[in-house]
PDB file of C-alpha atoms in Angstrom:
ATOM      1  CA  UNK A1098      -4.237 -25.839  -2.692  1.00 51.00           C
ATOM      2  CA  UNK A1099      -2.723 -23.572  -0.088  1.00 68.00           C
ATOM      3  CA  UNK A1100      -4.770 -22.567   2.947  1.00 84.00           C
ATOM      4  CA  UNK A1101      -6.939 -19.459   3.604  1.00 83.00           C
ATOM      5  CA  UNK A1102      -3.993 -17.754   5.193  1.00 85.00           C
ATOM      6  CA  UNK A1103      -1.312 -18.379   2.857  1.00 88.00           C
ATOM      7  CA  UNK A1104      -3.527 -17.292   0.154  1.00 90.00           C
ATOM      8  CA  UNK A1105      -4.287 -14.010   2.144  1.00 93.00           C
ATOM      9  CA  UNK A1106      -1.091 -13.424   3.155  1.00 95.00           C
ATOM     10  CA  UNK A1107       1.304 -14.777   0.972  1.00 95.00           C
ATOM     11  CA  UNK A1108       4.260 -12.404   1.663  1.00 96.00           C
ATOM     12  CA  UNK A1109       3.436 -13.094   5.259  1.00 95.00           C
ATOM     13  CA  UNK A1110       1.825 -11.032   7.810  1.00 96.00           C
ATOM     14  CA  UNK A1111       2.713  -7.216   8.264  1.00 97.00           C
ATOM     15  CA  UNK A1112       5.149  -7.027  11.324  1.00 96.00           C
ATOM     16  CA  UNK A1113       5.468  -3.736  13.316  1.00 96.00           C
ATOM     17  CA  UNK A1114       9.254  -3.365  13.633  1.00 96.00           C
ATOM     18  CA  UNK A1115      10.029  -3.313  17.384  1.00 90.00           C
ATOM     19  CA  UNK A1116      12.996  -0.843  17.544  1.00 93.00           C
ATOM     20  CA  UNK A1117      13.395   2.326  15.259  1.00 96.00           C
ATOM     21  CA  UNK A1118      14.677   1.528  11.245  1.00 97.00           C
ATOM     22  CA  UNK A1119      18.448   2.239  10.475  1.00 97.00           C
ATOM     23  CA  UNK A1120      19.055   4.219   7.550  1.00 97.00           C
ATOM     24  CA  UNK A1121      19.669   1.232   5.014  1.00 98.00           C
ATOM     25  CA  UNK A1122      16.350  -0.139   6.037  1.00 98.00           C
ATOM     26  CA  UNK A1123      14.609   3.007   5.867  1.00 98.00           C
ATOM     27  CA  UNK A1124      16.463   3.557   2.134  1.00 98.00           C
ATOM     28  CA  UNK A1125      15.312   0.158   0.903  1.00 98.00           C
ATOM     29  CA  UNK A1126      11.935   0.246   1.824  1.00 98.00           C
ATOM     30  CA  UNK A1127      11.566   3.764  -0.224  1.00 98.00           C
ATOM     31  CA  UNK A1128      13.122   1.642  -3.458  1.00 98.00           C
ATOM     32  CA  UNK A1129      10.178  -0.713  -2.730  1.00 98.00           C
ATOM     33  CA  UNK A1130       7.678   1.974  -2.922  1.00 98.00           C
ATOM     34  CA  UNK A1131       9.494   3.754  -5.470  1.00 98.00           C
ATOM     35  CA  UNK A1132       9.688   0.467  -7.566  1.00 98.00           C
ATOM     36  CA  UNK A1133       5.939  -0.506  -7.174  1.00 98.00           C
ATOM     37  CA  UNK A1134       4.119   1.114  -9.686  1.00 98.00           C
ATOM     38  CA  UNK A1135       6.479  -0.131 -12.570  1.00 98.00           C
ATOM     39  CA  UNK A1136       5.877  -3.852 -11.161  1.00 98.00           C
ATOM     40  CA  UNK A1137       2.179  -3.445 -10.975  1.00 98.00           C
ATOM     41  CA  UNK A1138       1.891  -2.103 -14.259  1.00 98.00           C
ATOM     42  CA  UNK A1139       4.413  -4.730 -15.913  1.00 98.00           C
ATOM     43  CA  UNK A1140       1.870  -7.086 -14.351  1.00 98.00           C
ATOM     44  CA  UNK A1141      -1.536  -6.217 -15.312  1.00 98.00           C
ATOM     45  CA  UNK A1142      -1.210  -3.561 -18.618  1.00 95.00           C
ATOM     46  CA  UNK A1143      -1.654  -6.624 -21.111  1.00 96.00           C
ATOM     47  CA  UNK A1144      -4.490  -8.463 -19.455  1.00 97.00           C
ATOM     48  CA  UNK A1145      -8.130  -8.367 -20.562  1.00 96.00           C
ATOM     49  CA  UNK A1146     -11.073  -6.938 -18.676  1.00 95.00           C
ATOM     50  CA  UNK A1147     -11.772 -11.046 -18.025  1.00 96.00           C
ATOM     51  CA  UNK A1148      -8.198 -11.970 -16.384  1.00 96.00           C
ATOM     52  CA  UNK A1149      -8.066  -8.619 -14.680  1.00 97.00           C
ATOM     53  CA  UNK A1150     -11.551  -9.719 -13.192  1.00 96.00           C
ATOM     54  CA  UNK A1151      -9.803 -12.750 -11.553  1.00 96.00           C
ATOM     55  CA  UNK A1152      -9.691 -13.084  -7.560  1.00 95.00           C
ATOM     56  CA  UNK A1153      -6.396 -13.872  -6.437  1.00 93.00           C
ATOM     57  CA  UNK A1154      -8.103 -16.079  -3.961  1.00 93.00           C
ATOM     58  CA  UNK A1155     -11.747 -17.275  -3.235  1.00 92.00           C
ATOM     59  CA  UNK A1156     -13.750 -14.756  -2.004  1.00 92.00           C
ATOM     60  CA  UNK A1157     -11.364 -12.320  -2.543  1.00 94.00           C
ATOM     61  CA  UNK A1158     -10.597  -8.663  -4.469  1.00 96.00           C
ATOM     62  CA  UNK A1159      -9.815  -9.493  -7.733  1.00 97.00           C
ATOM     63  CA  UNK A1160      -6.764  -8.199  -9.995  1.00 98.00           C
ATOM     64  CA  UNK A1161      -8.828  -4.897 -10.698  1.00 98.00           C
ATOM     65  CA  UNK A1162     -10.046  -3.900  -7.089  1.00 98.00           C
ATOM     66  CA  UNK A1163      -6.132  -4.659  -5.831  1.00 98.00           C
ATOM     67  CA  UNK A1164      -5.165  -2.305  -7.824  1.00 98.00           C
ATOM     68  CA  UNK A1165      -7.429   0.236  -7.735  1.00 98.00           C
ATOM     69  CA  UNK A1166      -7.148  -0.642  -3.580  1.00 98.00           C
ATOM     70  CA  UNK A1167      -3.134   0.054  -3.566  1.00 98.00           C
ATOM     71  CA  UNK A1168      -3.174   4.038  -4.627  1.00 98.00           C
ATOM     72  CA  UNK A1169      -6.595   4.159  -2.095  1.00 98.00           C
ATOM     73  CA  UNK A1170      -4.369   2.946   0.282  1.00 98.00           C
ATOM     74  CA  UNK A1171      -1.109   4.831  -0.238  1.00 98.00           C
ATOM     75  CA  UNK A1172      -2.966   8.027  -0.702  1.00 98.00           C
ATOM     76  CA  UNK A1173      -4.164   8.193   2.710  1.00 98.00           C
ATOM     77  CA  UNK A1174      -0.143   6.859   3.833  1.00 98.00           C
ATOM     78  CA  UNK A1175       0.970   9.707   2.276  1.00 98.00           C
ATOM     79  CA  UNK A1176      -1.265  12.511   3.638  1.00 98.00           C
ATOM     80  CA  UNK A1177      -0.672  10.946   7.223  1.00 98.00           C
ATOM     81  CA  UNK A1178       2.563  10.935   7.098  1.00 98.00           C
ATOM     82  CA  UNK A1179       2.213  14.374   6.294  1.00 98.00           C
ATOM     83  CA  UNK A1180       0.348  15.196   9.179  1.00 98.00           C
ATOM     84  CA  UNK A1181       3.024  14.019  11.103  1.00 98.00           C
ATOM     85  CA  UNK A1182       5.142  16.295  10.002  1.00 98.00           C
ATOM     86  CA  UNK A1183       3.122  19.186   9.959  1.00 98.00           C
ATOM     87  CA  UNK A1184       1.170  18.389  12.963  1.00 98.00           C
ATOM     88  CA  UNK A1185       2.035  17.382  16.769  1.00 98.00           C
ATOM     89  CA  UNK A1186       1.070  13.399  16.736  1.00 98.00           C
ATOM     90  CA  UNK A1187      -2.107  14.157  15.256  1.00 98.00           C
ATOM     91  CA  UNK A1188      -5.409  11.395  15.189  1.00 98.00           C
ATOM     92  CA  UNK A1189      -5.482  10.370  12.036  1.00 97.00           C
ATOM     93  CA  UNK A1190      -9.127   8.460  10.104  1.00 95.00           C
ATOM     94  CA  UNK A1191      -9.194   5.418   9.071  1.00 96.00           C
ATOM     95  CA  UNK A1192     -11.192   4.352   5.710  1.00 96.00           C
ATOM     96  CA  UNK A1193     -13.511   1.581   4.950  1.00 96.00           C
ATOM     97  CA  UNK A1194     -11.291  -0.500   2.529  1.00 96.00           C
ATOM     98  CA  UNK A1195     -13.832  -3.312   1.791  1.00 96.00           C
ATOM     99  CA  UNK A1196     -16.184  -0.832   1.088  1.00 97.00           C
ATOM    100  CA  UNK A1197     -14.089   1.218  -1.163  1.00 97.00           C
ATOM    101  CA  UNK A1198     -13.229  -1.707  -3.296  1.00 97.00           C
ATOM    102  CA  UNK A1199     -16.768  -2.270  -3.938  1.00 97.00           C
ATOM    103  CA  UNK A1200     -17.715   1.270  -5.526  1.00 97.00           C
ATOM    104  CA  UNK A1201     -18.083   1.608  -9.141  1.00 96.00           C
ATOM    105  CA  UNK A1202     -14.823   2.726 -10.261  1.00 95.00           C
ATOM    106  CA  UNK A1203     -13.178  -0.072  -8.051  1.00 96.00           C
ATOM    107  CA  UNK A1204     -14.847  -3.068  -9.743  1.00 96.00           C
ATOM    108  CA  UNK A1205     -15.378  -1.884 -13.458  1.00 95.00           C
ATOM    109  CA  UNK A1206     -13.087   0.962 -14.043  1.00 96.00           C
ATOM    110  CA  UNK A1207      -9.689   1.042 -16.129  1.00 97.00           C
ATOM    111  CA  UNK A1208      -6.674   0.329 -14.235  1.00 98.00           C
ATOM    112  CA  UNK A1209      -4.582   2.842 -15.744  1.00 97.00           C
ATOM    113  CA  UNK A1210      -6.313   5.503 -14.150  1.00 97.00           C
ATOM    114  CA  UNK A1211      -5.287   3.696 -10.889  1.00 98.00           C
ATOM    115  CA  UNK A1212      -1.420   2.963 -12.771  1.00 98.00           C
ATOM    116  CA  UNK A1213      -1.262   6.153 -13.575  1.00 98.00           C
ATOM    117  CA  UNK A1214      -2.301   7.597 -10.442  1.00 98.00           C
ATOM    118  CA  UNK A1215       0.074   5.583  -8.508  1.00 98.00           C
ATOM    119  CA  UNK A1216       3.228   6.600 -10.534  1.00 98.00           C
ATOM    120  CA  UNK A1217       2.554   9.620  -9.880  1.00 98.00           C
ATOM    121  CA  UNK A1218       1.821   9.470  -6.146  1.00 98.00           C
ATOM    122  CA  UNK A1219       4.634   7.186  -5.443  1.00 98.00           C
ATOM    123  CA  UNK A1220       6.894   9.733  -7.572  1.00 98.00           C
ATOM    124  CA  UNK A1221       6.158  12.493  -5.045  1.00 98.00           C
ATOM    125  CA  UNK A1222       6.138  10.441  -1.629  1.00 98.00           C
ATOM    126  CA  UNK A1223       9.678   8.985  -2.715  1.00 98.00           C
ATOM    127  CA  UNK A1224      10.981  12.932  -2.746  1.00 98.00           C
ATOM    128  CA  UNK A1225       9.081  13.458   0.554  1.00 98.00           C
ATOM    129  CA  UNK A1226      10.725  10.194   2.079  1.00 98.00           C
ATOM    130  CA  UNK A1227      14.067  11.148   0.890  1.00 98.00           C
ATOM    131  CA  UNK A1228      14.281  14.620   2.400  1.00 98.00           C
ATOM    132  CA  UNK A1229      13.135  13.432   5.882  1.00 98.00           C
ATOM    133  CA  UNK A1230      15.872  13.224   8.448  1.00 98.00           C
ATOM    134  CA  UNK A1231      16.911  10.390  10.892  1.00 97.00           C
ATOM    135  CA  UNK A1232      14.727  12.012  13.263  1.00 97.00           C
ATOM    136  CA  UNK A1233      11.879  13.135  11.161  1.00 98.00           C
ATOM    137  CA  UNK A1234      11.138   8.981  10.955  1.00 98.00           C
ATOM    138  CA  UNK A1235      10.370   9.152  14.449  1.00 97.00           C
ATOM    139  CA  UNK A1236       7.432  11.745  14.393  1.00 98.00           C
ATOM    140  CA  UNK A1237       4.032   9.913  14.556  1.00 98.00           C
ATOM    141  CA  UNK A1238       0.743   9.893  13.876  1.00 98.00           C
ATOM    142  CA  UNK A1239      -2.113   8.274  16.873  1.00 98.00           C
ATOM    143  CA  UNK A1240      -4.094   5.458  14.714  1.00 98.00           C
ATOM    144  CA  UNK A1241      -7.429   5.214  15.958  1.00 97.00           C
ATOM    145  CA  UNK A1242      -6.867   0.761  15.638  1.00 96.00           C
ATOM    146  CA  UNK A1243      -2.711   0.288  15.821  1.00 96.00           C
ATOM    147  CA  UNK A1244      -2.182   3.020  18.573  1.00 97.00           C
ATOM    148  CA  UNK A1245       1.013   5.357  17.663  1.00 98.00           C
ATOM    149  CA  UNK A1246       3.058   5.133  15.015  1.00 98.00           C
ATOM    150  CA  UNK A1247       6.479   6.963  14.290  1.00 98.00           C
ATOM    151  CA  UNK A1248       6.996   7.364  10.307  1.00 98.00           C
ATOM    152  CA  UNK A1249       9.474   4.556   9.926  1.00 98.00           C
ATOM    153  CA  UNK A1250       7.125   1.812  11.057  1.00 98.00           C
ATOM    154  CA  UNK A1251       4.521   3.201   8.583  1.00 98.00           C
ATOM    155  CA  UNK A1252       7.083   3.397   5.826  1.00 98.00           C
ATOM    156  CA  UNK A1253       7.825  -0.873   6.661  1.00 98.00           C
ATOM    157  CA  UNK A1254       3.830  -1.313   6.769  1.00 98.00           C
ATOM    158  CA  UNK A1255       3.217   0.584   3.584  1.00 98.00           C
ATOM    159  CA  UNK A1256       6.748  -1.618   2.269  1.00 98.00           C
ATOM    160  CA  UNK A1257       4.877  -4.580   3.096  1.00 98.00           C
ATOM    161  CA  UNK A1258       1.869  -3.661   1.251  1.00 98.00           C
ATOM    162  CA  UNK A1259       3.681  -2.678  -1.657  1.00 98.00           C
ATOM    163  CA  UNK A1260       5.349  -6.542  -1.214  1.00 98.00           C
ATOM    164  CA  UNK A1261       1.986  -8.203  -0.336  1.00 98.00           C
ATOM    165  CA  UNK A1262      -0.954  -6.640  -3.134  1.00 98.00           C
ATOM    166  CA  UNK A1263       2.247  -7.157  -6.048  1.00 98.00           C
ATOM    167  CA  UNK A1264       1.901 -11.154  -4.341  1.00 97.00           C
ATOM    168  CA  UNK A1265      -1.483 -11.008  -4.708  1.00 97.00           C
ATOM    169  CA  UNK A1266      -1.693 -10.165  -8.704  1.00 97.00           C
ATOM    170  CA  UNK A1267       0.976 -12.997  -8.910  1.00 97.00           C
ATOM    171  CA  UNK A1268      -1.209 -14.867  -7.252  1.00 95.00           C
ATOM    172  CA  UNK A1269      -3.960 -14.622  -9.163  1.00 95.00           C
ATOM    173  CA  UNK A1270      -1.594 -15.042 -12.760  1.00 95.00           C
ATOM    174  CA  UNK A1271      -0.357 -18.100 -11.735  1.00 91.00           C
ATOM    175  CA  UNK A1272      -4.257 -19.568 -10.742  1.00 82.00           C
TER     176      UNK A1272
END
């Protein structure tokens, strides 16, 4: 059995790129989000309400609260990286994750509200993405835990998350 952290993790850690994103990054990173919601849902729209209640490790979410966690998650991505743009370096909130995943519609509701709900958000943030400019990926948003963060690191943490909850679902198929 793999350890805790591989099992956690198991697309790796999230790391902050150190020096802006060039362009082809920047592009395939948006294919990852833009690709997401078809790879969730190719995933999880056959299983029954038993497999989707499997944790894709001990202890943790199971195949329902990832993915009623991933639009949670890329909802508020979206609306700070809107802020960005519309605001200068504004403070943005963070959310209480764990807790999230715990409320009602997290651990017993139907995932295709959540599929659905993430088509459609990633639809929209892939236009917003693509009609940023080079130097639109370097506004920022202050994060009251990582500090500052110009768009194009958020874009490779939300690429990463993308990467890491579809690794989790996989996960939890192949247990």
């Amino acid at each position: 059995m793999a350890d805790l952290d591989t099992l956690r993790y198991p697309v790796g850690k999230f790391e902050r790129p150190v020096a802006p994103l060039d362009r082809a990054t920047r592009d395939a990173l948006v294919k990852t989000i833009e690709d997401t919601p078809a790879r969730m849902r190719a995933l999880v729209e056959k299983l029954s309400d038993r497999q989707l209640e499997t944790p894709y490790r001990p202890g943790g979410w199971s195949i329902r609260q990832v993915v009623h966690h991933v639009p949670d998650s890329h909802l508020n991505a979206y609306v700070r990286m809107k802020l960005a743009m519309t605001e200068d370096t504004p403070t943005i909130r963070t959310y209480e994750e764990q807790r999230w995943a715990e409320l009602p519609e997290a651990k017993s509701g139907d995932v295709s509200m959540s599929l659905s709900l993430l088509e459609a958000l990633h639809r929209r943030w892939v236009v917003f993405l693509r009609n940023l400019s080079d130097a639109d990926f370097s506004r920022a948003y202050l994060h009251p835990d990582m500090g500052r963060m110009r768009l194009d690191e958020v874009l490779a943490l939300y690429g990463w998350h993308c990467h890491h909850h579809v690794a989790h679902i996989e996960q939890a198929l192949r247990a």
